[in-house]
C-alpha cells in the first residue's frame, strides 16, 4: 500500500423505487403469517453488493463506488442505490 | 401504537458464504476495467430485504427479524445473513 492510496470497502444496496411493483416482496409478506410472524409489513426486496477499491480519501472512494453503482449495478429508472464506504479492515 | 409495542425497521443482507462460487460477482469484477474502474476487487453479490415489524424492544425486534431471515430469506447452507434493526421513522 503506497502512502497516498488506501483500500476501502464499499457496500451498495439497490432497492426498487417506491411505486415500482415488488412481487417478490409481496410474496414474502403473504407467506409470513403462515410461518407465525404477525405484524410484519412493508417488505421490500433488492440486491446487495460488496467490493473493495483503492482511493486517496473517503470522499473519492464514495464517488467512485457511487459511479460503479449507477453505471453497472443499478437501473436508475426503476431502482435507487445506497452506497456506504468504510476503510477496509484487511490491509 | 399502544404503549408496549413499537414499530421497528429491519434490514437483512444475505450474502453467499465465502468459498461459495459467486459467478455474478466474478462477472461484475471482470466488466469493471472496461468501464474505466481499476483497482476494484472482491466483488460479492447478494440480496437485501427491508421490512417493518412490531416488537416490545430492540432485542425482541432483532430476534424476530433474525428468525424471519433464517427461516424465509436465507439458505443457511450457502448463505449468511446480517440483520440490522432500527426504530421505524414513520409512526
PDB file of C-alpha atoms in Angstrom:
ATOM      1  CA  UNK A   1       0.000   0.000   0.000  1.00  0.00           C
ATOM      2  CA  UNK A   2       1.588   3.308  -1.032  1.00  0.00           C
ATOM      3  CA  UNK A   3       1.345   6.419   1.115  1.00  0.00           C
ATOM      4  CA  UNK A   4      -1.340   8.161  -0.921  1.00  0.00           C
ATOM      5  CA  UNK A   5      -3.765   5.333  -1.586  1.00  0.00           C
ATOM      6  CA  UNK A   6      -5.921   3.376   0.819  1.00  0.00           C
ATOM      7  CA  UNK A   7      -8.176   0.374   0.413  1.00  0.00           C
ATOM      8  CA  UNK A   8     -11.874   0.920   1.069  1.00  0.00           C
ATOM      9  CA  UNK A   9     -14.757  -1.492   1.436  1.00  0.00           C
ATOM     10  CA  UNK A  10     -17.965  -0.443  -0.291  1.00  0.00           C
ATOM     11  CA  UNK A  11     -21.479  -1.721   0.295  1.00  0.00           C
ATOM     12  CA  UNK A  12     -24.097  -0.923  -2.319  1.00  0.00           C
ATOM     13  CA  UNK A  13     -27.766  -1.637  -1.643  1.00  0.00           C
ATOM     14  CA  UNK A  14     -30.065  -1.491  -4.664  1.00  0.00           C
ATOM     15  CA  UNK A  15     -33.803  -1.331  -3.944  1.00  0.00           C
ATOM     16  CA  UNK A  16     -36.749  -0.819  -6.252  1.00  0.00           C
ATOM     17  CA  UNK A  17     -38.042   2.743  -6.120  1.00  0.00           C
ATOM     18  CA  UNK A  18     -41.247   3.177  -4.148  1.00  0.00           C
ATOM     19  CA  UNK A  19     -44.168   2.847  -6.534  1.00  0.00           C
ATOM     20  CA  UNK A  20     -42.464   0.136  -8.600  1.00  0.00           C
ATOM     21  CA  UNK A  21     -44.202  -3.217  -8.203  1.00  0.00           C
ATOM     22  CA  UNK A  22     -42.240  -5.626  -5.997  1.00  0.00           C
ATOM     23  CA  UNK A  23     -43.886  -9.053  -6.449  1.00  0.00           C
ATOM     24  CA  UNK A  24     -41.113 -10.871  -4.569  1.00  0.00           C
ATOM     25  CA  UNK A  25     -41.641  -8.636  -1.550  1.00  0.00           C
ATOM     26  CA  UNK A  26     -45.410  -9.109  -1.757  1.00  0.00           C
ATOM     27  CA  UNK A  27     -44.974 -12.883  -1.843  1.00  0.00           C
ATOM     28  CA  UNK A  28     -42.709 -12.844   1.221  1.00  0.00           C
ATOM     29  CA  UNK A  29     -45.194 -10.636   3.070  1.00  0.00           C
ATOM     30  CA  UNK A  30     -48.031 -13.029   2.219  1.00  0.00           C
ATOM     31  CA  UNK A  31     -46.014 -16.049   3.419  1.00  0.00           C
ATOM     32  CA  UNK A  32     -45.068 -14.625   6.825  1.00  0.00           C
ATOM     33  CA  UNK A  33     -48.381 -15.108   8.723  1.00  0.00           C
ATOM     34  CA  UNK A  34     -48.365 -18.817   7.827  1.00  0.00           C
ATOM     35  CA  UNK A  35     -44.904 -19.085   9.420  1.00  0.00           C
ATOM     36  CA  UNK A  36     -46.144 -17.454  12.610  1.00  0.00           C
ATOM     37  CA  UNK A  37     -44.909 -13.907  12.046  1.00  0.00           C
ATOM     38  CA  UNK A  38     -47.633 -11.334  12.591  1.00  0.00           C
ATOM     39  CA  UNK A  39     -47.229  -7.606  12.210  1.00  0.00           C
ATOM     40  CA  UNK A  40     -44.555  -7.690   9.529  1.00  0.00           C
ATOM     41  CA  UNK A  41     -45.281  -5.453   6.556  1.00  0.00           C
ATOM     42  CA  UNK A  42     -43.649  -3.151   4.048  1.00  0.00           C
ATOM     43  CA  UNK A  43     -41.398  -5.901   2.704  1.00  0.00           C
ATOM     44  CA  UNK A  44     -39.046  -4.578   0.019  1.00  0.00           C
ATOM     45  CA  UNK A  45     -36.528  -6.717  -1.805  1.00  0.00           C
ATOM     46  CA  UNK A  46     -33.371  -5.724  -3.582  1.00  0.00           C
ATOM     47  CA  UNK A  47     -29.768  -6.535  -4.250  1.00  0.00           C
ATOM     48  CA  UNK A  48     -26.654  -6.083  -2.194  1.00  0.00           C
ATOM     49  CA  UNK A  49     -23.105  -5.751  -3.491  1.00  0.00           C
ATOM     50  CA  UNK A  50     -19.837  -5.526  -1.635  1.00  0.00           C
ATOM     51  CA  UNK A  51     -16.445  -4.780  -3.128  1.00  0.00           C
ATOM     52  CA  UNK A  52     -13.065  -3.292  -2.267  1.00  0.00           C
ATOM     53  CA  UNK A  53     -11.475  -0.373  -4.071  1.00  0.00           C
ATOM     54  CA  UNK A  54      -8.464   1.907  -3.919  1.00  0.00           C
ATOM     55  CA  UNK A  55      -8.816   5.652  -3.392  1.00  0.00           C
ATOM     56  CA  UNK A  56      -6.888   8.513  -1.821  1.00  0.00           C
ATOM     57  CA  UNK A  57      -9.631   9.501   0.644  1.00  0.00           C
ATOM     58  CA  UNK A  58     -13.163   8.641   1.733  1.00  0.00           C
ATOM     59  CA  UNK A  59     -14.863  11.225  -0.498  1.00  0.00           C
ATOM     60  CA  UNK A  60     -13.043   9.880  -3.542  1.00  0.00           C
ATOM     61  CA  UNK A  61     -13.873   6.290  -2.590  1.00  0.00           C
ATOM     62  CA  UNK A  62     -17.543   7.179  -2.147  1.00  0.00           C
ATOM     63  CA  UNK A  63     -17.642   8.975  -5.513  1.00  0.00           C
ATOM     64  CA  UNK A  64     -16.022   6.005  -7.257  1.00  0.00           C
ATOM     65  CA  UNK A  65     -18.322   3.447  -5.593  1.00  0.00           C
ATOM     66  CA  UNK A  66     -21.369   5.565  -6.432  1.00  0.00           C
ATOM     67  CA  UNK A  67     -20.328   5.692 -10.078  1.00  0.00           C
ATOM     68  CA  UNK A  68     -19.882   1.894 -10.130  1.00  0.00           C
ATOM     69  CA  UNK A  69     -23.364   1.548  -8.607  1.00  0.00           C
ATOM     70  CA  UNK A  70     -25.030   3.937 -11.064  1.00  0.00           C
ATOM     71  CA  UNK A  71     -23.288   2.656 -14.187  1.00  0.00           C
ATOM     72  CA  UNK A  72     -23.168  -1.084 -13.558  1.00  0.00           C
ATOM     73  CA  UNK A  73     -25.209  -2.256 -10.564  1.00  0.00           C
ATOM     74  CA  UNK A  74     -28.491  -0.329 -10.562  1.00  0.00           C
ATOM     75  CA  UNK A  75     -31.036   0.607 -13.201  1.00  0.00           C
ATOM     76  CA  UNK A  76     -31.710   4.226 -12.136  1.00  0.00           C
ATOM     77  CA  UNK A  77     -35.062   4.250 -13.935  1.00  0.00           C
ATOM     78  CA  UNK A  78     -36.634   1.776 -11.511  1.00  0.00           C
ATOM     79  CA  UNK A  79     -34.014   1.337  -8.776  1.00  0.00           C
ATOM     80  CA  UNK A  80     -32.342   3.538  -6.190  1.00  0.00           C
ATOM     81  CA  UNK A  81     -28.970   2.719  -4.697  1.00  0.00           C
ATOM     82  CA  UNK A  82     -27.466   3.447  -1.292  1.00  0.00           C
ATOM     83  CA  UNK A  83     -23.671   3.440  -1.063  1.00  0.00           C
ATOM     84  CA  UNK A  84     -21.634   3.139   2.126  1.00  0.00           C
ATOM     85  CA  UNK A  85     -17.833   3.222   2.196  1.00  0.00           C
ATOM     86  CA  UNK A  86     -15.654   2.269   5.151  1.00  0.00           C
ATOM     87  CA  UNK A  87     -11.892   1.719   5.455  1.00  0.00           C
ATOM     88  CA  UNK A  88     -11.020  -1.874   4.543  1.00  0.00           C
ATOM     89  CA  UNK A  89     -10.217  -3.932   7.605  1.00  0.00           C
ATOM     90  CA  UNK A  90      -7.722  -6.241   5.887  1.00  0.00           C
ATOM     91  CA  UNK A  91      -4.661  -4.429   4.537  1.00  0.00           C
TER      92      UNK A  91
ATOM     93  CA  UNK B   1     -49.482   2.442  18.602  1.00  0.00           C
ATOM     94  CA  UNK B   2     -50.028   1.015  22.102  1.00  0.00           C
ATOM     95  CA  UNK B   3     -47.693   1.771  24.971  1.00  0.00           C
ATOM     96  CA  UNK B   4     -45.868  -1.564  24.989  1.00  0.00           C
ATOM     97  CA  UNK B   5     -45.266  -2.121  21.289  1.00  0.00           C
ATOM     98  CA  UNK B   6     -43.109  -0.174  18.906  1.00  0.00           C
ATOM     99  CA  UNK B   7     -42.557  -0.358  15.169  1.00  0.00           C
ATOM    100  CA  UNK B   8     -39.080  -1.303  14.007  1.00  0.00           C
ATOM    101  CA  UNK B   9     -37.449  -1.222  10.593  1.00  0.00           C
ATOM    102  CA  UNK B  10     -35.301  -4.224   9.762  1.00  0.00           C
ATOM    103  CA  UNK B  11     -32.650  -4.569   7.090  1.00  0.00           C
ATOM    104  CA  UNK B  12     -31.484  -8.051   6.186  1.00  0.00           C
ATOM    105  CA  UNK B  13     -28.456  -8.554   3.936  1.00  0.00           C
ATOM    106  CA  UNK B  14     -27.974 -12.067   2.561  1.00  0.00           C
ATOM    107  CA  UNK B  15     -24.563 -12.833   1.046  1.00  0.00           C
ATOM    108  CA  UNK B  16     -23.088 -16.070  -0.210  1.00  0.00           C
ATOM    109  CA  UNK B  17     -20.710 -17.600   2.304  1.00  0.00           C
ATOM    110  CA  UNK B  18     -17.040 -17.182   1.457  1.00  0.00           C
ATOM    111  CA  UNK B  19     -15.921 -20.197  -0.543  1.00  0.00           C
ATOM    112  CA  UNK B  20     -19.229 -20.499  -2.389  1.00  0.00           C
ATOM    113  CA  UNK B  21     -18.823 -19.651  -6.082  1.00  0.00           C
ATOM    114  CA  UNK B  22     -20.254 -16.226  -6.943  1.00  0.00           C
ATOM    115  CA  UNK B  23     -20.348 -16.073 -10.770  1.00  0.00           C
ATOM    116  CA  UNK B  24     -22.376 -12.848 -10.802  1.00  0.00           C
ATOM    117  CA  UNK B  25     -19.740 -11.131  -8.676  1.00  0.00           C
ATOM    118  CA  UNK B  26     -16.966 -12.515 -10.877  1.00  0.00           C
ATOM    119  CA  UNK B  27     -18.705 -11.179 -13.986  1.00  0.00           C
ATOM    120  CA  UNK B  28     -19.081  -7.700 -12.466  1.00  0.00           C
ATOM    121  CA  UNK B  29     -15.420  -7.715 -11.448  1.00  0.00           C
ATOM    122  CA  UNK B  30     -14.393  -8.667 -14.989  1.00  0.00           C
ATOM    123  CA  UNK B  31     -16.537  -5.902 -16.516  1.00  0.00           C
ATOM    124  CA  UNK B  32     -15.198  -3.069 -14.364  1.00  0.00           C
ATOM    125  CA  UNK B  33     -11.812  -2.433 -16.072  1.00  0.00           C
ATOM    126  CA  UNK B  34     -13.578  -1.962 -19.429  1.00  0.00           C
ATOM    127  CA  UNK B  35     -15.719   0.739 -17.817  1.00  0.00           C
ATOM    128  CA  UNK B  36     -12.636   2.545 -16.531  1.00  0.00           C
ATOM    129  CA  UNK B  37     -12.631   1.303 -12.937  1.00  0.00           C
ATOM    130  CA  UNK B  38      -9.253  -0.042 -11.890  1.00  0.00           C
ATOM    131  CA  UNK B  39      -8.410  -1.491  -8.520  1.00  0.00           C
ATOM    132  CA  UNK B  40     -11.861  -2.847  -7.698  1.00  0.00           C
ATOM    133  CA  UNK B  41     -11.877  -6.429  -6.487  1.00  0.00           C
ATOM    134  CA  UNK B  42     -13.533  -8.807  -4.060  1.00  0.00           C
ATOM    135  CA  UNK B  43     -16.965  -8.241  -5.578  1.00  0.00           C
ATOM    136  CA  UNK B  44     -19.638 -10.185  -3.702  1.00  0.00           C
ATOM    137  CA  UNK B  45     -23.293 -10.162  -4.638  1.00  0.00           C
ATOM    138  CA  UNK B  46     -26.321 -10.905  -2.534  1.00  0.00           C
ATOM    139  CA  UNK B  47     -29.828  -9.916  -1.632  1.00  0.00           C
ATOM    140  CA  UNK B  48     -31.212  -7.145   0.506  1.00  0.00           C
ATOM    141  CA  UNK B  49     -34.557  -7.120   2.282  1.00  0.00           C
ATOM    142  CA  UNK B  50     -36.253  -4.386   4.275  1.00  0.00           C
ATOM    143  CA  UNK B  51     -39.418  -4.719   6.299  1.00  0.00           C
ATOM    144  CA  UNK B  52     -41.207  -3.244   9.302  1.00  0.00           C
ATOM    145  CA  UNK B  53     -42.270  -5.210  12.355  1.00  0.00           C
ATOM    146  CA  UNK B  54     -43.806  -4.742  15.784  1.00  0.00           C
ATOM    147  CA  UNK B  55     -41.929  -5.653  18.961  1.00  0.00           C
ATOM    148  CA  UNK B  56     -41.693  -4.534  22.557  1.00  0.00           C
ATOM    149  CA  UNK B  57     -37.986  -3.711  22.481  1.00  0.00           C
ATOM    150  CA  UNK B  58     -34.945  -3.752  20.231  1.00  0.00           C
ATOM    151  CA  UNK B  59     -33.692  -7.177  21.373  1.00  0.00           C
ATOM    152  CA  UNK B  60     -37.073  -8.725  20.630  1.00  0.00           C
ATOM    153  CA  UNK B  61     -37.251  -7.000  17.248  1.00  0.00           C
ATOM    154  CA  UNK B  62     -33.764  -8.235  16.354  1.00  0.00           C
ATOM    155  CA  UNK B  63     -34.624 -11.790  17.402  1.00  0.00           C
ATOM    156  CA  UNK B  64     -37.817 -11.743  15.347  1.00  0.00           C
ATOM    157  CA  UNK B  65     -36.106 -10.272  12.259  1.00  0.00           C
ATOM    158  CA  UNK B  66     -33.270 -12.797  12.563  1.00  0.00           C
ATOM    159  CA  UNK B  67     -35.786 -15.651  12.653  1.00  0.00           C
ATOM    160  CA  UNK B  68     -37.524 -14.263   9.543  1.00  0.00           C
ATOM    161  CA  UNK B  69     -34.134 -14.089   7.827  1.00  0.00           C
ATOM    162  CA  UNK B  70     -33.092 -17.612   8.776  1.00  0.00           C
ATOM    163  CA  UNK B  71     -36.424 -19.295   8.040  1.00  0.00           C
ATOM    164  CA  UNK B  72     -37.557 -17.462   4.923  1.00  0.00           C
ATOM    165  CA  UNK B  73     -34.929 -15.208   3.359  1.00  0.00           C
ATOM    166  CA  UNK B  74     -31.597 -17.030   3.503  1.00  0.00           C
ATOM    167  CA  UNK B  75     -30.431 -20.547   2.767  1.00  0.00           C
ATOM    168  CA  UNK B  76     -28.087 -21.071   5.731  1.00  0.00           C
ATOM    169  CA  UNK B  77     -26.223 -23.862   3.945  1.00  0.00           C
ATOM    170  CA  UNK B  78     -24.705 -21.479   1.381  1.00  0.00           C
ATOM    171  CA  UNK B  79     -25.682 -18.018   2.604  1.00  0.00           C
ATOM    172  CA  UNK B  80     -25.044 -15.889   5.667  1.00  0.00           C
ATOM    173  CA  UNK B  81     -27.361 -13.102   6.746  1.00  0.00           C
ATOM    174  CA  UNK B  82     -26.710  -9.833   8.555  1.00  0.00           C
ATOM    175  CA  UNK B  83     -29.666  -8.271  10.369  1.00  0.00           C
ATOM    176  CA  UNK B  84     -29.902  -4.638  11.493  1.00  0.00           C
ATOM    177  CA  UNK B  85     -32.920  -3.231  13.366  1.00  0.00           C
ATOM    178  CA  UNK B  86     -33.626   0.451  13.980  1.00  0.00           C
ATOM    179  CA  UNK B  87     -36.711   2.249  15.302  1.00  0.00           C
ATOM    180  CA  UNK B  88     -39.121   2.967  12.448  1.00  0.00           C
ATOM    181  CA  UNK B  89     -39.058   6.620  11.466  1.00  0.00           C
ATOM    182  CA  UNK B  90     -42.714   6.756  10.374  1.00  0.00           C
ATOM    183  CA  UNK B  91     -45.158   6.135  13.213  1.00  0.00           C
TER     184      UNK B  91
END
